[in-house]
Coordinates of C-alpha atoms in Angstrom, one line a residue:
Chain V
X1 CA -0.6 4.2 -22.5
X2 CA -2.5 1.3 -24.0
X3 CA -1.7 -0.9 -21.0
X4 CA -2.7 1.8 -18.6
X5 CA -6.2 2.2 -20.0
X6 CA -6.5 -1.6 -20.2
X7 CA -5.8 -2.1 -16.5
X8 CA -8.0 0.8 -15.6
X9 CA -10.9 -0.8 -17.5
X10 CA -10.3 -4.2 -16.0
X11 CA -10.3 -2.8 -12.5
X12 CA -13.4 -0.6 -12.8
X13 CA -15.5 -3.2 -14.5
X14 CA -15.7 -5.6 -11.6
X15 CA -16.0 -2.6 -9.3
X16 CA -19.2 -1.6 -11.0
X17 CA -20.5 -5.1 -10.9
X18 CA -19.8 -5.3 -7.1
X19 CA -21.8 -2.0 -6.7
X20 CA -24.6 -3.7 -8.7
X21 CA -24.5 -6.7 -6.3
X22 CA -24.7 -4.4 -3.3
X23 CA -27.7 -2.5 -4.8
X24 CA -29.4 -5.8 -5.4
X25 CA -28.7 -7.1 -1.9
X26 CA -30.1 -4.1 -0.2
X27 CA -33.1 -3.8 -2.5
X28 CA -35.5 -5.9 -0.3
X29 CA -35.4 -3.1 2.2
X30 CA -37.3 -0.9 -0.1
X31 CA -40.3 -3.1 0.1
X32 CA -42.7 -3.6 3.0
X33 CA -46.1 -5.2 3.5
X34 CA -47.7 -2.0 2.3
X35 CA -45.6 -1.4 -0.8
X36 CA -42.5 0.6 -1.5
X37 CA -40.9 2.4 1.4
X38 CA -37.7 4.5 2.0
X39 CA -35.8 2.8 4.8
X40 CA -33.5 5.7 5.5
X41 CA -29.7 5.9 5.1
X42 CA -29.0 4.4 8.5
X43 CA -29.9 0.9 7.2
X44 CA -27.3 1.1 4.5
X45 CA -24.5 2.1 6.8
X46 CA -25.5 -0.8 9.1
X47 CA -25.2 -3.3 6.3
X48 CA -21.8 -1.8 5.3
X49 CA -20.5 -2.0 8.9
X50 CA -21.6 -5.7 9.1
X51 CA -19.8 -6.4 5.9
X52 CA -16.6 -4.9 7.3
X53 CA -16.4 -7.7 9.8
X54 CA -17.1 -10.8 7.8
X55 CA -16.0 -13.1 10.6
X56 CA -19.0 -12.1 12.7
X57 CA -21.6 -12.7 10.0
X58 CA -24.4 -15.0 11.0
X59 CA -27.3 -16.6 9.2
X60 CA -30.7 -17.4 10.7
X61 CA -32.6 -20.5 9.9
X62 CA -36.1 -19.2 9.2
X63 CA -38.0 -22.3 10.5
X64 CA -36.1 -22.9 13.7
X65 CA -34.7 -19.4 14.3
X66 CA -31.3 -20.8 15.1
X67 CA -28.3 -18.5 14.4
X68 CA -25.1 -19.9 13.1
X69 CA -21.8 -18.5 11.8
X70 CA -21.7 -18.0 8.1
X71 CA -18.0 -18.8 7.8
X72 CA -16.7 -21.4 7.2
X73 CA -20.0 -23.2 6.8
X74 CA -20.8 -21.5 3.5
X75 CA -17.9 -23.1 1.8
X76 CA -19.7 -26.5 2.0
X77 CA -22.6 -25.0 0.1
X78 CA -20.1 -23.3 -2.3
X79 CA -18.4 -26.6 -3.1
X80 CA -21.8 -28.4 -3.7
X81 CA -23.0 -25.7 -6.1
X82 CA -19.7 -25.4 -8.0
X83 CA -19.5 -29.2 -8.4
X84 CA -23.0 -29.4 -10.0
X85 CA -22.3 -26.3 -12.1
X86 CA -19.0 -27.6 -13.3
X87 CA -20.3 -31.0 -14.2
X88 CA -23.3 -29.5 -16.0
X89 CA -21.3 -27.0 -17.9
X90 CA -18.6 -29.3 -19.2
X91 CA -21.1 -32.1 -19.9
X92 CA -23.4 -29.8 -21.9
X93 CA -20.5 -28.3 -23.9
X94 CA -19.1 -31.7 -24.7
X95 CA -22.4 -33.2 -25.8
X96 CA -23.2 -30.3 -28.0
X97 CA -19.8 -30.3 -29.6
X98 CA -20.0 -34.0 -30.2
X99 CA -23.5 -33.6 -31.7
X100 CA -22.3 -30.9 -34.0
X101 CA -19.4 -33.0 -35.3
X102 CA -21.7 -35.9 -35.8
X103 CA -24.3 -33.8 -37.7
X104 CA -21.7 -32.3 -40.0
X105 CA -22.2 -34.9 -42.7
X106 CA -26.0 -35.1 -42.2
X107 CA -28.4 -34.0 -44.9
X108 CA -29.9 -30.5 -44.9
X109 CA -33.2 -31.8 -43.7
X110 CA -31.9 -33.6 -40.7
X111 CA -29.7 -30.6 -39.8
X112 CA -32.6 -28.2 -40.0
X113 CA -34.7 -30.6 -38.0
X114 CA -32.2 -30.5 -35.2
X115 CA -32.0 -26.7 -35.2
X116 CA -35.8 -26.4 -35.0
X117 CA -36.1 -29.0 -32.2
X118 CA -33.4 -27.4 -30.1
X119 CA -34.8 -23.9 -30.5
X120 CA -38.2 -25.3 -29.6
X121 CA -36.9 -27.0 -26.5
X122 CA -35.2 -23.9 -25.3
X123 CA -38.5 -22.0 -24.7
X124 CA -39.8 -24.7 -22.4
X125 CA -39.6 -23.7 -18.7
X126 CA -36.8 -25.4 -16.8
X127 CA -39.2 -26.7 -14.2
X128 CA -40.7 -29.1 -16.8
X129 CA -37.3 -30.8 -17.1
X130 CA -37.0 -31.1 -13.3
X131 CA -40.5 -32.5 -13.0
X132 CA -39.9 -34.9 -15.8
X133 CA -36.6 -36.1 -14.3
X134 CA -38.1 -36.6 -10.8
X135 CA -41.1 -38.4 -12.2
X136 CA -38.9 -40.6 -14.3
X137 CA -36.6 -41.5 -11.4
X138 CA -39.6 -42.4 -9.2
X139 CA -41.2 -44.4 -12.0
X140 CA -37.9 -46.3 -12.6
X141 CA -37.7 -47.1 -9.0
X142 CA -41.2 -48.3 -8.9
X143 CA -40.8 -50.5 -12.0
X144 CA -37.4 -51.9 -11.4
X145 CA -36.7 -51.4 -7.7
X146 CA -33.4 -50.0 -8.7
X147 CA -32.2 -46.6 -7.4
X148 CA -30.6 -45.1 -10.4
X149 CA -29.8 -41.7 -8.9
X150 CA -30.8 -40.0 -5.8
X151 CA -33.8 -37.8 -6.1
X152 CA -33.0 -35.7 -3.1
X153 CA -30.9 -35.9 0.1
X154 CA -29.1 -33.9 2.7
X155 CA -25.6 -33.5 4.1
X156 CA -23.1 -36.0 2.8
X157 CA -25.9 -38.0 1.1
X158 CA -26.8 -35.1 -1.1
X159 CA -28.0 -35.9 -4.6
X160 CA -25.4 -34.8 -7.2
X161 CA -25.9 -36.8 -10.3
X162 CA -29.5 -36.1 -11.0
X163 CA -29.4 -32.3 -10.4
X164 CA -26.3 -32.1 -12.6
X165 CA -27.9 -34.1 -15.4
X166 CA -31.1 -32.0 -15.3
X167 CA -29.0 -28.8 -15.1
X168 CA -27.1 -29.8 -18.2
X169 CA -30.3 -30.3 -20.4
X170 CA -31.1 -26.7 -21.2
X171 CA -27.6 -25.4 -21.7
X172 CA -27.0 -28.4 -24.0
X173 CA -29.9 -27.2 -26.1
X174 CA -28.5 -23.6 -26.2
X175 CA -25.0 -24.8 -27.0
X176 CA -26.3 -27.2 -29.6
X177 CA -28.5 -24.7 -31.4
X178 CA -25.8 -21.9 -31.4
X179 CA -23.1 -24.3 -32.6
X180 CA -25.3 -25.7 -35.4
X181 CA -26.2 -22.2 -36.6
X182 CA -22.7 -20.9 -36.4
X183 CA -21.3 -23.8 -38.3
X184 CA -24.0 -23.3 -40.9
X185 CA -22.9 -19.7 -41.2
X186 CA -19.2 -20.6 -41.5
X187 CA -20.1 -23.0 -44.3
X188 CA -21.2 -20.0 -46.3
X189 CA -17.8 -18.2 -46.0
X190 CA -15.4 -18.1 -48.9
X191 CA -12.6 -19.9 -47.1
X192 CA -14.8 -23.0 -46.9
X193 CA -15.3 -23.0 -50.7
X194 CA -11.6 -22.5 -51.2
X195 CA -10.8 -25.4 -48.9
X196 CA -13.3 -27.6 -50.7
X197 CA -11.9 -26.7 -54.1
X198 CA -8.4 -27.4 -52.9
X199 CA -9.6 -31.0 -52.3
X200 CA -9.4 -31.0 -48.5
X201 CA -11.7 -33.6 -46.9
X202 CA -14.8 -32.3 -45.3
X203 CA -13.9 -33.7 -41.8
X204 CA -10.5 -32.0 -42.0
X205 CA -12.0 -28.7 -42.8
X206 CA -14.5 -29.0 -39.9
X207 CA -11.9 -30.0 -37.4
X208 CA -9.1 -27.6 -38.2
X209 CA -10.9 -24.6 -39.5
X210 CA -14.6 -24.3 -38.9
X211 CA -14.6 -25.5 -35.3
X212 CA -12.0 -23.0 -34.4
X213 CA -13.8 -20.1 -35.9
X214 CA -17.1 -21.3 -34.5
X215 CA -15.7 -21.5 -30.9
X216 CA -14.5 -17.9 -31.1
X217 CA -18.0 -16.7 -32.1
X218 CA -19.6 -18.9 -29.5
X219 CA -17.5 -17.3 -26.8
X220 CA -19.4 -14.0 -27.4
X221 CA -22.5 -15.8 -26.0
X222 CA -20.6 -17.1 -22.9
X223 CA -22.1 -14.5 -20.5
X224 CA -25.6 -15.3 -21.7
X225 CA -25.1 -19.0 -21.4
X226 CA -23.7 -18.6 -17.9
X227 CA -26.8 -16.6 -16.9
X228 CA -29.1 -19.4 -18.0
X229 CA -27.0 -21.9 -16.1
X230 CA -27.2 -19.9 -12.9
X231 CA -30.9 -19.3 -13.2
X232 CA -31.5 -23.0 -13.7
X233 CA -29.2 -23.8 -10.8
X234 CA -31.3 -21.8 -8.5
X235 CA -34.5 -23.7 -9.3
X236 CA -32.8 -27.1 -9.4
X237 CA -31.1 -26.7 -6.1
X238 CA -34.3 -25.7 -4.5
X239 CA -36.3 -28.5 -6.0
X240 CA -33.7 -31.2 -5.3
X241 CA -33.3 -29.9 -1.7
X242 CA -29.6 -29.4 -2.1
X243 CA -27.9 -27.2 0.4
X244 CA -26.2 -25.0 -2.1
X245 CA -25.5 -21.3 -2.5
X246 CA -29.1 -20.7 -3.5
X247 CA -30.4 -21.7 0.0
X248 CA -28.3 -18.8 1.3
X249 CA -29.7 -16.5 -1.3
X250 CA -33.3 -17.6 -0.8
X251 CA -34.0 -18.8 2.6
X252 CA -31.3 -17.3 4.9
X253 CA -31.1 -14.0 3.1
X254 CA -30.4 -11.0 5.2
X255 CA -28.7 -8.3 3.0
X256 CA -25.2 -8.9 4.3
X257 CA -25.5 -12.7 3.8
X258 CA -26.9 -12.1 0.4
X259 CA -24.1 -9.8 -0.6
X260 CA -21.3 -12.2 0.6
X261 CA -23.0 -15.2 -1.0
X262 CA -23.6 -13.4 -4.3
X263 CA -20.0 -12.1 -4.3
X264 CA -18.6 -15.6 -3.6
X265 CA -20.7 -16.9 -6.4
X266 CA -19.7 -14.2 -8.8
X267 CA -15.9 -14.2 -8.4
X268 CA -15.2 -17.7 -9.9
X269 CA -17.7 -17.2 -12.7
X270 CA -16.2 -13.8 -13.5
X271 CA -12.7 -15.3 -13.5
X272 CA -13.9 -18.1 -15.7
X273 CA -15.2 -15.6 -18.2
X274 CA -11.9 -13.7 -18.0
X275 CA -9.9 -16.9 -18.7
X276 CA -12.0 -17.5 -21.8
X277 CA -11.4 -14.0 -22.9
X278 CA -7.6 -14.3 -22.4
X279 CA -7.4 -17.7 -24.1
X280 CA -9.3 -16.3 -27.1
X281 CA -6.9 -13.3 -27.2
X282 CA -3.8 -15.5 -27.0
X283 CA -5.0 -18.0 -29.6
X284 CA -6.7 -15.8 -32.2
X285 CA -5.6 -12.2 -31.4
X286 CA -9.2 -11.1 -31.2
X287 CA -10.3 -8.9 -28.4
X288 CA -13.6 -10.1 -26.8
X289 CA -15.2 -8.1 -24.1
X290 CA -17.3 -10.4 -21.9
Chain A
X1 CA -56.7 -9.7 -44.6
X2 CA -58.8 -12.5 -43.1
X3 CA -57.5 -14.8 -45.7
X4 CA -53.9 -14.1 -44.9
X5 CA -54.5 -14.8 -41.2
X6 CA -56.4 -18.1 -41.9
X7 CA -53.5 -19.2 -44.0
X8 CA -51.2 -19.1 -40.9
X9 CA -52.2 -22.2 -39.0
X10 CA -49.7 -21.5 -36.1
X11 CA -51.2 -18.0 -35.6
X12 CA -54.8 -19.4 -35.6
X13 CA -54.0 -22.2 -33.2
X14 CA -52.0 -19.9 -30.8
X15 CA -54.6 -17.1 -30.9
X16 CA -57.3 -19.6 -30.5
X17 CA -55.8 -21.1 -27.3
X18 CA -55.3 -17.7 -25.7
X19 CA -58.7 -16.3 -26.6
X20 CA -60.6 -19.5 -25.6
X21 CA -58.8 -19.7 -22.3
X22 CA -59.4 -16.0 -21.6
X23 CA -63.1 -16.2 -22.6
X24 CA -63.8 -19.3 -20.6
X25 CA -62.1 -17.8 -17.6
X26 CA -64.1 -14.6 -17.7
X27 CA -67.4 -16.6 -18.3
X28 CA -66.5 -18.8 -15.4
X29 CA -66.0 -15.6 -13.2
X30 CA -69.0 -13.7 -14.5
X31 CA -71.7 -16.3 -14.7
X32 CA -70.5 -19.0 -12.3
X33 CA -68.8 -16.8 -9.7
X34 CA -65.5 -18.8 -10.0
X35 CA -67.2 -21.8 -8.6
X36 CA -64.9 -24.8 -7.9
X37 CA -66.6 -28.2 -7.8
X38 CA -65.6 -30.6 -5.1
X39 CA -66.0 -34.3 -4.9
X40 CA -64.3 -35.6 -1.8
X41 CA -65.5 -39.2 -2.2
X42 CA -67.5 -41.4 -4.6
X43 CA -69.1 -44.8 -4.6
X44 CA -67.9 -47.4 -7.1
X45 CA -70.0 -50.1 -8.7
X46 CA -69.9 -52.4 -5.6
X47 CA -71.0 -49.5 -3.4
X48 CA -67.6 -49.1 -1.9
X49 CA -66.5 -45.6 -0.9
X50 CA -63.5 -44.4 -2.8
X51 CA -61.8 -41.1 -1.9
X52 CA -60.0 -38.4 -3.8
X53 CA -57.7 -37.9 -5.7
X54 CA -59.3 -39.1 -8.9
X55 CA -57.0 -39.3 -11.9
X56 CA -57.7 -37.3 -15.1
X57 CA -60.6 -38.6 -17.2
X58 CA -61.5 -40.9 -14.3
X59 CA -64.3 -38.8 -12.9
X60 CA -63.5 -35.2 -13.6
X61 CA -61.8 -34.3 -16.9
X62 CA -58.5 -33.1 -15.4
X63 CA -58.7 -35.0 -12.2
X64 CA -59.0 -33.8 -8.6
X65 CA -56.6 -33.1 -5.8
X66 CA -56.5 -34.8 -2.4
X67 CA -59.3 -32.7 -1.1
X68 CA -61.5 -33.5 -4.1
X69 CA -61.3 -30.0 -5.8
X70 CA -61.6 -30.3 -9.5
X71 CA -58.5 -29.1 -11.2
X72 CA -60.3 -27.9 -14.3
X73 CA -62.0 -25.2 -12.3
X74 CA -58.7 -24.0 -10.8
X75 CA -57.2 -23.9 -14.3
X76 CA -60.2 -21.8 -15.5
X77 CA -60.0 -19.6 -12.5
X78 CA -56.3 -18.9 -12.9
X79 CA -56.2 -18.5 -16.7
X80 CA -57.1 -14.8 -16.8
X81 CA -54.5 -13.9 -14.2
X82 CA -51.8 -16.0 -15.9
X83 CA -52.4 -14.8 -19.4
X84 CA -53.1 -11.1 -18.7
X85 CA -50.4 -11.0 -16.1
X86 CA -47.7 -12.3 -18.4
X87 CA -48.9 -10.1 -21.2
X88 CA -48.9 -6.9 -19.1
X89 CA -45.4 -7.7 -17.8
X90 CA -44.3 -8.3 -21.3
X91 CA -45.9 -5.0 -22.6
X92 CA -44.7 -2.8 -19.8
X93 CA -41.1 -4.0 -19.9
X94 CA -41.0 -3.9 -23.6
X95 CA -42.3 -0.3 -23.9
X96 CA -40.0 1.0 -21.2
X97 CA -37.0 -0.9 -22.7
X98 CA -37.9 0.7 -26.0
X99 CA -38.0 4.2 -24.5
X100 CA -34.7 3.7 -22.8
X101 CA -33.0 1.6 -25.5
X102 CA -33.4 3.8 -28.5
X103 CA -31.9 7.0 -27.0
X104 CA -29.2 4.8 -25.5
X105 CA -28.4 3.5 -29.0
X106 CA -28.0 7.0 -30.4
X107 CA -25.0 7.5 -28.0
X108 CA -23.8 4.1 -27.2
X109 CA -20.5 5.1 -25.6
X110 CA -19.1 6.5 -22.4
X111 CA -21.9 6.6 -19.8
X112 CA -23.8 3.9 -21.5
X113 CA -20.9 1.5 -20.9
X114 CA -20.9 2.2 -17.2
X115 CA -24.7 1.6 -17.0
X116 CA -24.2 -1.6 -18.9
X117 CA -21.5 -2.8 -16.6
X118 CA -23.6 -2.2 -13.5
X119 CA -26.6 -3.8 -15.1
X120 CA -24.8 -6.9 -16.2
X121 CA -25.1 -8.0 -12.6
X122 CA -28.4 -9.4 -13.8
X123 CA -26.4 -11.9 -15.7
X124 CA -24.9 -13.3 -12.5
X125 CA -28.0 -13.0 -10.3
X126 CA -31.1 -14.5 -11.7
X127 CA -34.1 -12.2 -12.0
X128 CA -36.4 -14.6 -10.2
X129 CA -34.1 -14.5 -7.2
X130 CA -34.2 -10.7 -7.0
X131 CA -38.0 -10.8 -7.5
X132 CA -38.3 -13.3 -4.7
X133 CA -36.4 -11.2 -2.2
X134 CA -38.0 -8.0 -3.3
X135 CA -41.6 -9.3 -3.3
X136 CA -41.6 -11.5 -0.3
X137 CA -42.6 -8.9 2.2
X138 CA -45.4 -7.8 -0.1
X139 CA -46.9 -11.1 -1.1
X140 CA -46.4 -13.3 1.9
X141 CA -49.5 -12.9 4.0
X142 CA -48.6 -11.5 7.5
X143 CA -50.3 -12.8 10.6
X144 CA -52.9 -10.1 10.6
X145 CA -53.9 -10.5 7.0
X146 CA -53.0 -8.4 4.0
X147 CA -53.3 -4.6 4.5
X148 CA -53.2 -4.1 0.7
X149 CA -55.8 -4.9 -2.0
X150 CA -55.4 -7.6 -4.6
X151 CA -55.3 -5.0 -7.4
X152 CA -52.5 -3.1 -5.7
X153 CA -50.4 -6.2 -5.1
X154 CA -50.9 -7.3 -8.7
X155 CA -49.9 -3.9 -10.1
X156 CA -46.8 -3.7 -7.9
X157 CA -45.8 -7.3 -8.8
X158 CA -46.2 -6.6 -12.5
X159 CA -44.1 -3.4 -12.1
X160 CA -41.3 -5.1 -10.2
X161 CA -41.0 -8.1 -12.5
X162 CA -41.0 -5.7 -15.5
X163 CA -38.3 -3.6 -13.9
X164 CA -36.1 -6.7 -13.7
X165 CA -36.7 -7.7 -17.3
X166 CA -36.1 -4.2 -18.7
X167 CA -32.3 -3.9 -18.5
X168 CA -31.3 -6.8 -20.8
X169 CA -34.0 -5.8 -23.3
X170 CA -33.0 -2.2 -23.3
X171 CA -29.3 -3.1 -23.9
X172 CA -30.4 -5.4 -26.7
X173 CA -32.4 -2.6 -28.4
X174 CA -29.6 -0.1 -27.8
X175 CA -27.0 -2.3 -29.5
X176 CA -29.3 -3.1 -32.4
X177 CA -30.0 0.6 -32.8
X178 CA -26.3 1.5 -32.8
X179 CA -25.7 -1.2 -35.4
X180 CA -28.3 0.2 -37.7
X181 CA -27.1 3.7 -37.1
X182 CA -23.7 2.7 -38.5
X183 CA -25.1 1.6 -41.8
X184 CA -24.4 3.6 -45.0
X185 CA -27.9 4.8 -45.6
X186 CA -28.1 6.3 -42.1
X187 CA -24.8 8.0 -42.5
X188 CA -25.8 9.5 -45.8
X189 CA -29.1 10.7 -44.3
X190 CA -27.1 12.3 -41.5
X191 CA -24.9 14.0 -44.0
X192 CA -27.9 15.4 -45.8
X193 CA -29.1 16.9 -42.5
X194 CA -31.4 14.3 -41.0
X195 CA -32.4 15.0 -37.4
X196 CA -32.5 12.2 -34.9
X197 CA -36.3 12.0 -35.1
X198 CA -36.1 11.7 -38.9
X199 CA -33.5 8.9 -38.6
X200 CA -35.7 7.2 -36.1
X201 CA -38.9 7.4 -38.0
X202 CA -37.7 6.5 -41.5
X203 CA -34.6 4.5 -41.0
X204 CA -34.6 2.9 -37.6
X205 CA -38.2 2.0 -37.1
X206 CA -38.8 0.0 -40.2
X207 CA -35.8 -2.2 -39.4
X208 CA -36.6 -2.5 -35.7
X209 CA -40.2 -3.6 -36.4
X210 CA -39.0 -7.1 -37.1
X211 CA -37.1 -7.5 -33.9
X212 CA -39.9 -5.9 -31.8
X213 CA -42.1 -9.0 -32.3
X214 CA -39.2 -11.3 -31.2
X215 CA -38.4 -9.1 -28.3
X216 CA -42.0 -8.8 -27.1
X217 CA -42.5 -12.6 -27.3
X218 CA -39.2 -13.1 -25.4
X219 CA -40.2 -10.7 -22.7
X220 CA -43.5 -12.4 -22.2
X221 CA -41.9 -15.8 -22.0
X222 CA -39.4 -14.5 -19.6
X223 CA -42.3 -13.1 -17.5
X224 CA -43.9 -16.6 -17.5
X225 CA -40.6 -18.1 -16.4
X226 CA -40.2 -15.7 -13.5
X227 CA -43.8 -16.2 -12.5
X228 CA -43.2 -20.0 -12.6
X229 CA -40.1 -19.7 -10.5
X230 CA -41.9 -17.5 -7.9
X231 CA -44.7 -20.0 -7.9
X232 CA -42.4 -22.9 -7.1
X233 CA -40.9 -20.8 -4.3
X234 CA -44.5 -20.5 -3.0
X235 CA -44.7 -16.8 -3.7
X236 CA -47.8 -16.8 -5.7
X237 CA -49.0 -14.2 -8.3
X238 CA -51.2 -11.8 -6.4
X239 CA -50.3 -13.0 -2.9
X240 CA -49.9 -16.2 -0.8
X241 CA -52.5 -17.0 1.9
X242 CA -50.6 -18.5 4.8
X243 CA -52.4 -20.7 7.3
X244 CA -51.2 -19.6 10.8
X245 CA -53.5 -22.0 12.7
X246 CA -52.0 -24.9 14.7
X247 CA -53.0 -27.5 12.2
X248 CA -51.8 -25.2 9.4
X249 CA -52.0 -26.5 5.9
X250 CA -49.9 -25.5 3.0
X251 CA -49.9 -22.0 1.7
X252 CA -52.6 -21.3 -0.8
X253 CA -52.7 -18.8 -3.7
X254 CA -55.2 -16.0 -4.0
X255 CA -55.6 -16.0 -7.7
X256 CA -54.9 -19.7 -8.6
X257 CA -52.9 -18.7 -11.6
X258 CA -51.2 -21.7 -13.3
X259 CA -47.7 -21.0 -11.9
X260 CA -49.0 -21.0 -8.4
X261 CA -50.9 -24.2 -9.0
X262 CA -47.5 -25.8 -9.7
X263 CA -46.1 -24.4 -6.5
X264 CA -49.1 -25.4 -4.5
X265 CA -49.1 -29.0 -5.7
X266 CA -45.3 -29.5 -6.0
X267 CA -45.0 -31.6 -2.9
X268 CA -47.5 -34.1 -4.5
X269 CA -45.1 -34.9 -7.2
X270 CA -43.8 -38.1 -5.7
X271 CA -47.2 -39.3 -4.4
X272 CA -49.6 -41.3 -6.6
X273 CA -51.1 -38.1 -8.0
X274 CA -48.4 -36.6 -10.2
X275 CA -50.9 -35.1 -12.6
X276 CA -51.5 -32.3 -10.1
X277 CA -48.2 -30.8 -11.1
X278 CA -48.2 -32.1 -14.6
X279 CA -51.5 -30.5 -15.8
X280 CA -50.7 -26.9 -14.9
X281 CA -47.3 -27.3 -16.4
X282 CA -48.9 -28.6 -19.6
X283 CA -51.1 -25.5 -19.7
X284 CA -48.1 -23.2 -19.2
X285 CA -46.2 -25.0 -22.0
X286 CA -49.2 -24.7 -24.2
X287 CA -49.4 -21.0 -23.5
X288 CA -45.7 -20.5 -24.3
X289 CA -46.2 -22.5 -27.5
X290 CA -49.1 -20.4 -28.6
X291 CA -47.1 -17.3 -28.0
X292 CA -44.4 -18.6 -30.2
X293 CA -47.0 -19.6 -32.8
X294 CA -48.5 -16.1 -32.8
X295 CA -45.1 -14.5 -33.1
X296 CA -44.2 -16.7 -36.1
X297 CA -47.6 -16.0 -37.8
X298 CA -47.4 -12.2 -37.3
X299 CA -43.8 -12.2 -38.6
X300 CA -44.9 -14.1 -41.7
X301 CA -47.6 -11.6 -42.3
X302 CA -45.6 -8.4 -42.0
X303 CA -42.7 -9.7 -44.0
X304 CA -44.2 -11.2 -47.2
X305 CA -40.9 -12.5 -48.3
X306 CA -41.1 -15.3 -45.8
X307 CA -44.5 -16.4 -47.0
X308 CA -44.9 -19.3 -49.4
X309 CA -44.8 -18.2 -53.0
X310 CA -48.5 -18.3 -53.7
X311 CA -49.4 -16.2 -50.8
X312 CA -46.7 -13.6 -51.4
X313 CA -48.2 -12.3 -54.6
X314 CA -51.6 -12.0 -52.9
X315 CA -50.2 -10.1 -50.0
X316 CA -48.5 -7.6 -52.3
X317 CA -51.5 -7.2 -54.7
X318 CA -53.9 -6.6 -51.9
X319 CA -52.1 -3.4 -51.0
X320 CA -52.4 -1.9 -54.5
X321 CA -54.8 -3.8 -56.6
X322 CA -53.9 -2.1 -59.8
X323 CA -50.2 -1.7 -60.4
X324 CA -49.5 1.9 -61.2
X325 CA -46.8 2.7 -63.6
X326 CA -44.8 5.8 -62.9
X327 CA -41.4 6.9 -63.9
X328 CA -39.8 5.8 -60.6
X329 CA -40.3 2.2 -61.7
X330 CA -37.7 2.7 -64.4
X331 CA -35.0 4.3 -62.3
X332 CA -31.7 2.7 -62.2
X333 CA -31.1 1.1 -58.8
X334 CA -27.5 0.2 -58.0
X335 CA -27.2 -3.3 -56.5
X336 CA -30.7 -4.1 -57.6
X337 CA -30.6 -7.6 -56.4
X338 CA -30.3 -6.5 -52.8
X339 CA -34.1 -6.4 -52.1
X340 CA -35.1 -10.0 -52.0

């Protein structure tokens, strides 16, 4: 019984999300030059028919008007996006974790200073970081004549390092602030006092007890953090001129193309969240719904 | 009251920035007809002609672009659209989220879960992307010119962006409501026959008041972010004027709000005039900072517990100047150290 309802829930949930993606991808049809319009049901069935034959899907380059097959070309874009996303996610997580461990022994004042700074930096628009990074790279090039990282590029010469670093900045701030606050909360728990009174060293308590509890609570925010990452990825790929998933979502977007791209984007991220959920359940026996 | 406000420097600074920018913008529109000064070239001391762009503080205070337009006038012209636009998106989305979220919180099971699942698509597809696809037909000028008026486009854009920002906020309010509704005092009030309106008015509202300020600030900042993204994608607030002539220049905004200035000048970033992107960005960041400052100040005022000790007494005594003694002061309160 319990397993039955569990499977039912896990199957319906992504189904609703896919319906949501479909709604979003047909939504531009409700808007015309003159405001909202009702396009008629015919349009939706057309989109649906096109989706049934994914092999025949094409995308149109808006400037040249050339039509090309969507598959398998889209997988290049997919790889590029996922590389940047993966690097940024793991880098920001590691940096924030390292920072948290280093700050563990810091004084209250320094600690609170870091919390305030990170929460301040979070509210700054992501474009500021992109602009700053591009300016810095150009400036470095002018001063030293050294090409530290590519500012933009195309095809095989695509810039990867600079976008990934810029993409990592904001999530690092979010991770860092949440980790610092959660660690601070864990420090108020009774088990911490007990451990201190037993004479365990502080670093031991941090590494074997607090971090574990902190990561569980951090996982609840995973969906939110992923949403920030994706929203930043959009703007960063656009400004660094990368041919990623976002160019299909922005420039080449007819409803079927949008739907396929969004779905392709959504599946690995959803699976990633599910893996976190499962890992948490196996290691701590706590059920998290992401 | 005045005294309390003045004692909050962040509030004063934030409010000051917003009010000054708004006032200057409206004066610029009302008395100077949104005039934009233009200096395409100048003569230096040796009578050599030098051309635009001029760096900030060089000739004009915020510098000029490549055509010699003074940036300061663009900033003034766009201030009212940026500030009022962001505020109205924040307000509309906040109020509708409130109207949806509170009833949702009262029965946060079953259907609410389905709605939440469908809506959490917004976690995977960024709002600015949906806004871009949805607004492109409306805001990108067609070859024949806009068939719609500026006011219509502004209203529709505000509505669409608010619509996209509502679902996460509504879910947040709903979950917060349902958390409060599970507390002991609400349950006992229910047992004693409290109707939903009573619960809302006397138990929910006082608790939610705090998070309302946070939420409103968050919504407004989100609105600024979406507007900035749209600006970078050259979909400017209020419409994009496209030059369809053969020698066509870059797309130009209608309203010159700060986000669209960034988008308009972005291709100048790697030339020798990077201030063209930097200055509108600085103004946007200042706007966000003043919003945060206002939020912090207001929060300090409505919750005296957070004020420094000296002010806290004043804030309390101002309400009732003479402490009245009545029997209720001497009632036994269980767990009396709970109100800090």
